[in-house]
Amino acid sequence: PKVAMIIQNSIMKEANSAFRDTLVGFCVMSIGISFFWLFANSLHITAAGWIGGLPALIHALTVMEIVSVPLLYWMIKDAAKLIKQSIKIEAFVAKYNNTTSDDKKKEDHDWLNLETFSLLQDNGWTPFWAVSAASAVDEMAEEKLIVKEVEGIERKVKILTDNKSKVVSDVAADRLLSTAKKTKLEGYREYLYFLLNFIAFYGYLLGVVVYYFDKDDDQHSFVTFLKFGSTNEMADWSGNFAGDLMWTIEPIVILSSPFALNYMTKSSANVKVKSD
């Protein structure tokens, strides 16, 4: 039952991930196409009336704003999920570190699931269906891969459920705590991505707003509130500047954060070794 549950949950997880990745890909593609007009505007091409002129730029910005909403939602959701996951890993280590008797396992019948099974593998667990497409192998080869995968899971589950084996050894505990810290930092990074993209979202939104409400002396109070009381010209310039700045900073964060996360994780591990 445990093996079947782990496999079933893994396949469902991959299916949900594939559906979401499709939606994310569509949103990012839409932003990429729309960004062409934004880039052209920086070169003053749209001001000359080419490639649709200013109306085409506003339509492109509108598309970017619409598809950015689900992306911003997923950033918040992923950030909260990562931080929650790090807390669960720390709690799991605290509960099962060096536990050899079956007492605690009996207290929690569901302690072994897809998440804990993956965590307890030295290099994690990545089934073949998560790394290769079904069309890449023939039907007979795929059946062999499934049988091999199931046998491997059964062997590992048997070891983990052995009453005499430690659920989380000291070595595994150090690795999991390091993983928990890295996961928490990745959650904070997602919040940073959200902040940068929300500022860009709001900045470019002002350009759309002032295009449709182009008279400073005849605007609804809500429009004035969106512009923080500034003039159309100032709101348009500052919003475009904020958007360009945030989308310049974000790639720097994306490229540098893996090195920063590894350094911070290794630093904490070295400090723990020295204290021991």
XYZ file of C-alpha atoms in Angstrom:
276
model
C 0.000 0.000 0.000
C 2.830 2.435 0.847
C 4.580 1.783 -2.458
C 1.380 2.215 -4.466
C 0.553 5.420 -2.590
C 4.013 6.889 -3.219
C 3.868 6.079 -6.935
C 0.301 7.349 -7.334
C 1.046 10.641 -5.557
C 4.213 11.089 -7.590
C 2.365 10.643 -10.892
C -0.417 13.026 -9.808
C 2.190 15.564 -8.745
C 3.841 15.381 -12.167
C 0.465 15.742 -13.915
C -0.434 18.842 -11.888
C 3.028 20.279 -12.449
C 2.772 19.704 -16.208
C -0.584 21.515 -16.373
C 0.719 24.474 -14.407
C 3.947 24.600 -16.433
C 1.823 24.831 -19.579
C -0.059 27.827 -18.168
C 3.152 29.485 -16.994
C 4.721 28.907 -20.396
C 1.750 30.589 -22.100
C 1.962 33.597 -19.765
C 5.733 33.973 -20.177
C 5.424 33.608 -23.965
C 2.795 36.370 -24.008
C 5.065 38.643 -21.980
C 7.992 37.861 -24.269
C 6.027 38.774 -27.403
C 4.656 41.941 -25.786
C 8.126 42.894 -24.595
C 9.084 43.472 -28.251
C 6.970 46.648 -28.281
C 8.383 47.717 -24.928
C 11.902 47.323 -26.276
C 10.938 49.219 -29.441
C 9.531 52.015 -27.303
C 12.887 52.362 -25.528
C 14.413 53.017 -28.963
C 11.612 55.560 -29.731
C 10.393 53.392 -32.612
C 6.755 53.422 -31.492
C 6.846 57.222 -31.235
C 7.536 57.291 -34.969
C 4.316 55.423 -35.641
C 5.984 52.199 -36.742
C 4.823 48.662 -35.706
C 1.449 50.052 -34.685
C 2.691 53.126 -32.862
C 1.540 54.066 -29.369
C -1.788 52.138 -29.507
C 0.089 48.893 -30.239
C 2.405 49.589 -27.285
C -0.571 50.090 -24.955
C -2.201 46.882 -26.193
C 1.061 45.022 -25.574
C 1.301 46.474 -22.065
C -2.310 45.480 -21.400
C -1.554 41.886 -22.396
C 1.506 41.907 -20.119
C -0.571 43.189 -17.210
C -3.257 40.524 -17.659
C -0.889 37.534 -17.863
C 1.233 38.894 -14.992
C -1.632 38.460 -12.515
C -1.514 34.615 -12.381
C 2.294 34.708 -12.316
C 2.237 37.015 -9.291
C -0.265 34.688 -7.603
C 1.953 31.648 -8.188
C 4.982 33.498 -6.817
C 3.162 34.145 -3.540
C 1.845 30.579 -3.451
C 5.289 29.059 -4.124
C 6.946 31.256 -1.497
C 4.477 30.198 1.198
C 4.752 26.554 0.115
C 8.562 26.549 0.329
C 8.638 28.132 3.782
C 5.955 25.723 5.015
C 7.951 22.822 3.566
C 11.107 23.932 5.405
C 9.184 24.013 8.694
C 7.835 20.506 8.035
C 11.348 19.197 7.333
C 12.659 20.648 10.602
C 9.717 19.158 12.516
C 10.265 15.777 10.850
C 13.952 15.757 11.853
C 13.124 16.784 15.417
C 10.565 13.984 15.752
C 12.407 11.104 14.088
C 16.102 11.877 14.573
C 17.789 8.673 15.802
C 14.430 6.948 16.389
C 14.974 3.198 16.191
C 11.929 1.764 17.976
C 8.574 1.333 16.301
C 6.743 3.383 18.948
C 6.736 6.719 17.159
C 5.927 5.057 13.849
C 2.832 3.504 15.434
C 1.772 6.919 16.725
C 1.838 8.285 13.174
C 0.756 5.707 10.598
C 1.201 8.171 7.736
C 4.750 9.250 8.565
C 6.063 7.698 5.331
C 4.639 9.511 2.315
C 5.924 10.867 -0.982
C 7.534 13.894 0.635
C 9.300 12.086 3.498
C 10.312 9.211 1.206
C 12.012 11.668 -1.161
C 13.705 13.496 1.700
C 15.151 10.320 3.194
C 16.961 9.412 -0.036
C 20.556 10.660 -0.041
C 20.216 12.401 -3.406
C 16.455 12.743 -3.355
C 14.128 10.612 -5.449
C 13.393 11.363 -9.093
C 11.406 8.626 -10.890
C 11.998 8.037 -14.585
C 8.566 9.463 -15.516
C 9.658 12.819 -14.094
C 12.759 13.105 -16.283
C 11.836 11.394 -19.577
C 8.789 11.616 -21.806
C 6.751 8.481 -22.443
C 7.207 8.912 -26.195
C 10.989 8.671 -25.784
C 10.809 4.948 -24.995
C 8.796 2.108 -26.528
C 6.008 0.363 -24.638
C 8.063 -2.719 -23.662
C 10.987 -0.629 -22.424
C 8.593 1.561 -20.440
C 7.112 -1.504 -18.703
C 10.612 -2.634 -17.717
C 11.401 0.802 -16.349
C 8.201 0.796 -14.275
C 8.962 -2.662 -12.860
C 12.508 -1.590 -12.021
C 11.252 1.597 -10.368
C 8.672 -0.283 -8.279
C 11.247 -2.842 -7.134
C 13.601 -0.054 -6.095
C 10.860 1.702 -4.112
C 9.807 -1.548 -2.408
C 13.405 -2.196 -1.363
C 13.849 1.309 0.038
C 10.488 1.302 1.823
C 11.348 -2.025 3.468
C 14.596 -0.560 4.791
C 12.834 2.561 6.101
C 10.072 0.586 7.835
C 12.458 -1.886 9.481
C 11.953 -1.572 13.245
C 15.700 -1.758 13.882
C 16.681 0.932 11.372
C 16.960 4.593 12.264
C 14.372 6.766 10.605
C 16.682 9.793 10.502
C 20.346 9.230 11.312
C 22.693 12.023 12.448
C 24.152 12.294 8.946
C 20.693 12.448 7.382
C 19.581 14.973 10.005
C 22.432 17.349 9.100
C 21.595 16.999 5.408
C 17.886 17.571 5.961
C 18.430 20.610 8.178
C 20.677 22.067 5.482
C 17.940 21.334 2.941
C 15.368 22.988 5.201
C 17.427 26.172 5.447
C 17.989 26.286 1.694
C 14.276 25.698 1.085
C 13.378 28.537 3.444
C 15.802 30.882 1.682
C 14.279 29.882 -1.652
C 10.880 30.853 -0.211
C 12.203 34.289 0.752
C 13.643 34.587 -2.754
C 10.187 33.934 -4.206
C 8.832 36.780 -2.080
C 11.599 38.991 -3.496
C 10.600 37.957 -7.027
C 7.021 38.881 -6.187
C 8.060 42.298 -4.869
C 10.160 43.092 -7.940
C 7.478 41.929 -10.365
C 4.660 43.655 -8.503
C 6.498 46.983 -8.687
C 7.064 46.397 -12.411
C 3.405 45.399 -12.800
C 2.200 48.571 -11.091
C 4.680 50.764 -12.940
C 3.643 49.578 -16.387
C -0.015 49.725 -15.310
C 0.335 53.487 -14.870
C 1.282 53.796 -18.545
C -1.981 52.114 -19.542
C -3.991 54.224 -17.090
C -2.674 57.589 -18.286
C -3.238 56.567 -21.916
C -6.971 56.057 -21.396
C -7.318 58.926 -18.869
C -5.197 61.494 -20.684
C -6.682 64.680 -19.185
C -5.089 65.739 -15.909
C -7.879 68.184 -15.059
C -10.749 65.752 -15.723
C -10.056 62.466 -13.918
C -11.853 60.318 -11.386
C -10.471 60.444 -7.856
C -9.575 56.752 -8.074
C -7.324 57.421 -11.094
C -5.640 60.245 -9.199
C -5.147 57.871 -6.273
C -3.511 55.278 -8.542
C -1.062 57.935 -9.723
C -0.374 59.034 -6.119
C -1.583 62.520 -7.074
C 1.082 63.073 -9.721
C 0.547 64.352 -13.237
C 0.079 62.007 -16.184
C 3.523 62.810 -17.543
C 5.256 62.131 -14.233
C 3.230 58.969 -13.578
C 4.014 57.612 -17.045
C 7.741 58.353 -16.766
C 8.180 57.106 -13.181
C 6.086 53.980 -13.814
C 8.070 53.054 -16.906
C 11.331 53.717 -15.055
C 10.254 51.548 -12.096
C 9.235 48.706 -14.403
C 12.483 48.818 -16.380
C 14.535 49.000 -13.175
C 12.783 46.040 -11.517
C 13.120 43.903 -14.639
C 16.806 44.784 -14.753
C 17.356 43.797 -11.125
C 15.403 40.526 -11.397
C 17.783 38.793 -13.872
C 20.704 39.724 -11.630
C 18.931 38.087 -8.677
C 18.072 35.006 -10.766
C 21.687 34.529 -11.876
C 23.361 35.289 -8.546
C 20.929 33.703 -6.058
C 22.009 30.042 -6.601
C 25.582 30.949 -5.637
C 24.371 33.009 -2.663
C 22.086 30.210 -1.432
C 24.845 27.593 -1.686
C 27.277 29.866 0.130
C 24.840 30.628 2.948
C 23.905 26.956 3.325
C 27.532 25.792 3.374
C 28.471 28.560 5.819
C 25.840 27.413 8.316
C 26.987 23.796 7.896
C 30.629 24.758 8.549
C 29.659 26.702 11.658
C 27.782 23.635 12.969
C 30.806 21.372 12.323
C 33.113 23.745 14.197
C 30.701 23.967 17.141
C 30.537 20.158 17.299
